[in-house]
């Protein structure tokens, strides 16, 4: 039976609860334990798949095809444990499950209430797979006191109450604001937020206190006294230069020690943190810098391309260089010549996206990379745009385009070299899409394998003949145009096992130009940089030597 760590937040949002949870997972692993991380989101959307990246950051896709919160990306990056559909849930999904049961008559006509029906549903979710791991780390989204969050707090209170002593602990992440005028750190908001937690029956075992200034011992003792927490379980969490410094920094601050103490695990196994020390060494002692232009659409919000930003950093870790990624709005290239914008970059990345806006600009970025021999990585939509560009410029299909934009425009304007696939094979299962499928239900989602062509750049990067990568898209490159594109120097270096779906394309006479239909960024980790990102950054390093 797993031990449970519940991670809650107080005072304000955006304190880095997800990062703290992920770092704790890594620290427990470094002590030889197995972990699984889970996110419970109090919002009422049923899943994050249809939420705008502007509002909610990127959608993180799991191997089993769930569209989840980007915090699951953090969890995977820090622990390497592949997230599953059952590691993320929203209040909307919980209520939907309860209401579906009610409609089916499962409750035999009884009155349906938050306690016990909604809380039971939450507790059942918490228990999934509990026999497979030593520790289950469950993060509750939002902050204590949010109306939507109440059923979740009540459920974890009950859950801990029903388990034996020392089987569940509560970590609360708070903020100590600094008042410049008086030069003081303020503990009152933390006291209030713990008071709020205790009012609903939860007494935190560990407090993780975010602060921009050093926390004097006197203040720590005061927090311990007023919040009824042991002084060595009041853990300072200062701002870090890199998120990957979190495991080492939190370890030095005593976080994992305090967690094990709260579980009464003694003696605690010693941690082996050498791999994290190596990551920090590579980040802090980078031998040079490369500049990568990311030409996309959702450029207003950092979190919209979270995994890509992280995967580029990992590519830098693999090559011992710093990667400076600069985000450029693709729409600019629809009005202006891309050359002055893109000259000076050592590589260009065009990420995934939906909808027509900005696509002509992405096509221009792909053309610039191809004709100027700049390393290029096209991800999903970025691959499709590279194919359209070559089809238009070389394969004699001046009106090449994607069916996606014709569907949106309601009329046919393009020769669809990218088309909507209606049925395909996943493993040994046939999958079909119908126009009546709910939004989000019509995509090719989750892990699919690809066979790599021997001798290709893709095969060289992976050092393997078959790979499995995560997908999230509706449209595909039409292989009926394969011959024409091959005549223009394109290599179809990764194909679905049935040979119908192009998974990777590359250009033969180019230093490094690769397009992938899947999302390699979702599987990249600091301790295991993704092979394509490592190879892409390597190509950027080589390009930087030529300049
Ligand atoms: N919009 C494209 C499709 O649905 C690409 C999706 C993506 O980049 N994730 O196929």
Coordinates of C-alpha atoms in Angstrom, one line a residue, residues 275-461:
X275 CA 22.8 12.7 -11.7
X276 CA 21.2 15.9 -10.6
X277 CA 24.6 17.3 -9.7
X278 CA 25.8 16.5 -13.2
X279 CA 22.8 18.3 -14.7
X280 CA 23.5 21.4 -12.6
X281 CA 27.2 21.3 -13.6
X282 CA 26.3 21.2 -17.2
X283 CA 23.9 24.1 -16.9
X284 CA 26.3 26.2 -14.9
X285 CA 29.4 25.5 -16.8
X286 CA 28.0 25.6 -20.4
X287 CA 30.6 25.8 -23.1
X288 CA 29.0 28.4 -25.4
X289 CA 25.6 29.4 -26.4
X290 CA 23.3 28.8 -29.4
X291 CA 20.3 30.9 -30.5
X292 CA 17.2 29.1 -31.6
X293 CA 14.2 30.9 -33.2
X294 CA 10.8 29.3 -32.3
X295 CA 8.3 30.5 -34.8
X296 CA 4.9 29.9 -33.4
X297 CA 1.5 31.4 -32.6
X298 CA 0.9 31.4 -28.9
X299 CA 3.8 33.6 -28.2
X300 CA 2.2 35.7 -25.5
X301 CA 2.4 33.1 -22.8
X302 CA 5.5 31.1 -21.8
X303 CA 3.5 28.1 -20.6
X304 CA 2.0 27.6 -24.0
X305 CA 5.2 25.9 -25.2
X306 CA 6.4 24.7 -21.9
X307 CA 7.7 21.3 -22.9
X308 CA 9.4 22.7 -26.0
X309 CA 11.3 25.3 -23.9
X310 CA 12.3 22.5 -21.5
X311 CA 13.3 20.1 -24.3
X312 CA 15.6 22.8 -25.8
X313 CA 17.2 23.2 -22.4
X314 CA 17.7 19.4 -22.3
X315 CA 19.3 19.5 -25.8
X316 CA 21.7 22.1 -24.3
X317 CA 22.4 19.8 -21.3
X318 CA 23.2 17.0 -23.7
X319 CA 25.7 19.2 -25.6
X320 CA 27.0 21.2 -22.7
X321 CA 25.8 24.5 -24.3
X322 CA 23.3 27.1 -23.2
X323 CA 20.3 27.3 -25.6
X324 CA 18.8 30.7 -25.9
X325 CA 15.3 30.3 -27.4
X326 CA 13.6 33.4 -28.8
X327 CA 9.9 33.2 -29.6
X328 CA 8.8 34.9 -32.9
X329 CA 5.2 35.4 -33.9
X330 CA 4.7 33.6 -37.2
X331 CA 2.2 36.2 -38.4
X332 CA 5.0 38.8 -38.7
X333 CA 6.3 36.8 -41.7
X334 CA 3.0 37.2 -43.5
X335 CA 3.7 40.9 -43.7
X336 CA 7.5 41.1 -43.6
X337 CA 10.5 39.4 -45.1
X338 CA 11.6 36.7 -42.6
X339 CA 15.3 37.1 -43.5
X340 CA 16.2 40.1 -41.2
X341 CA 14.4 38.3 -38.3
X342 CA 15.9 34.9 -38.8
X343 CA 19.5 35.7 -39.8
X344 CA 21.7 35.3 -36.8
X345 CA 19.9 32.3 -35.4
X346 CA 21.7 29.0 -35.4
X347 CA 18.5 26.9 -35.8
X348 CA 14.8 27.3 -36.3
X349 CA 12.0 25.4 -34.6
X350 CA 8.3 25.5 -35.8
X351 CA 6.1 24.0 -33.1
X352 CA 2.7 22.4 -33.2
X353 CA -0.5 24.4 -33.5
X354 CA -4.1 24.4 -34.6
X355 CA -5.9 26.7 -37.1
X356 CA -4.8 28.6 -40.1
X357 CA -3.7 31.8 -38.5
X358 CA 0.1 32.3 -38.8
X359 CA 0.6 29.2 -41.1
X360 CA 1.8 31.2 -44.1
X361 CA 4.4 32.7 -41.9
X362 CA 5.5 29.3 -40.7
X363 CA 5.8 28.1 -44.3
X364 CA 8.1 31.1 -44.9
X365 CA 10.2 30.1 -41.9
X366 CA 10.5 26.6 -43.2
X367 CA 11.5 27.9 -46.7
X368 CA 14.2 30.1 -45.1
X369 CA 15.6 27.2 -43.1
X370 CA 15.6 24.9 -46.2
X371 CA 17.2 27.4 -48.7
X372 CA 19.7 28.9 -46.2
X373 CA 20.7 25.5 -44.8
X374 CA 19.8 26.4 -41.3
X375 CA 19.0 23.5 -39.0
X376 CA 15.2 23.0 -38.7
X377 CA 13.0 21.0 -36.5
X378 CA 9.3 21.0 -37.4
X379 CA 6.9 19.5 -34.8
X380 CA 3.5 18.3 -35.9
X381 CA 2.1 21.4 -37.6
X382 CA 5.7 22.5 -38.1
X383 CA 6.3 19.3 -40.1
X384 CA 3.1 19.7 -42.1
X385 CA 4.2 23.3 -43.0
X386 CA 7.6 22.1 -44.2
X387 CA 5.9 19.5 -46.4
X388 CA 3.6 22.1 -47.9
X389 CA 6.5 24.5 -48.5
X390 CA 8.4 21.8 -50.5
X391 CA 5.3 20.7 -52.3
X392 CA 4.6 24.3 -53.4
X393 CA 8.2 25.3 -54.2
X394 CA 9.6 22.2 -55.8
X395 CA 7.0 19.5 -56.4
X396 CA 4.8 21.5 -58.8
X397 CA 1.9 21.9 -56.4
X398 CA 1.6 25.6 -56.2
X399 CA -1.7 25.4 -54.4
X400 CA -0.6 22.8 -51.8
X401 CA -2.1 23.2 -48.4
X402 CA -3.8 21.4 -45.5
X403 CA -7.4 20.2 -45.4
X404 CA -7.6 21.7 -41.9
X405 CA -7.8 25.2 -43.3
X406 CA -10.3 24.3 -46.0
X407 CA -12.5 22.8 -43.4
X408 CA -12.3 26.0 -41.4
X409 CA -12.9 28.2 -44.4
X410 CA -15.8 26.0 -45.6
X411 CA -14.5 25.8 -49.2
X412 CA -11.8 24.1 -51.1
X413 CA -8.8 26.3 -51.8
X414 CA -5.8 23.9 -51.6
X415 CA -4.5 20.6 -52.9
X416 CA -4.6 18.8 -49.6
X417 CA -1.1 17.3 -49.2
X418 CA -2.1 17.2 -45.6
X419 CA -5.5 15.5 -45.2
X420 CA -7.9 14.4 -42.5
X421 CA -7.5 10.7 -41.6
X422 CA -10.7 8.9 -40.6
X423 CA -9.4 5.5 -39.5
X424 CA -6.2 4.0 -38.6
X425 CA -4.5 1.2 -36.6
X426 CA -3.2 1.5 -33.1
X427 CA -1.2 -1.6 -32.0
X428 CA -3.6 -4.3 -33.2
X429 CA -6.7 -2.3 -32.9
X430 CA -8.6 -0.4 -35.6
X431 CA -9.6 3.1 -34.6
X432 CA -12.3 5.1 -36.5
X433 CA -13.4 8.7 -36.3
X434 CA -16.9 9.9 -37.0
X435 CA -18.0 13.4 -37.7
X436 CA -20.3 13.1 -34.7
X437 CA -17.4 12.5 -32.3
X438 CA -17.2 15.0 -29.5
X439 CA -14.6 17.8 -29.9
X440 CA -11.3 16.4 -28.8
X441 CA -12.5 12.9 -29.5
X442 CA -11.5 13.0 -33.1
X443 CA -7.7 13.2 -32.7
X444 CA -4.9 10.7 -33.1
X445 CA -3.8 10.8 -29.4
X446 CA -1.1 9.1 -27.4
X447 CA 1.7 6.7 -28.2
X448 CA 2.2 5.2 -31.6
X449 CA 5.3 3.6 -33.0
X450 CA 7.3 4.5 -36.1
X451 CA 9.8 2.4 -38.1
X452 CA 12.9 4.3 -39.0
X453 CA 14.8 4.1 -42.3
X454 CA 18.3 2.8 -41.8
X455 CA 21.0 5.5 -42.5
X456 CA 18.6 8.4 -42.0
X457 CA 19.3 11.3 -39.6
X458 CA 16.3 10.1 -37.5
X459 CA 17.8 6.6 -37.1
X460 CA 21.2 8.1 -36.3
X461 CA 19.7 10.4 -33.7

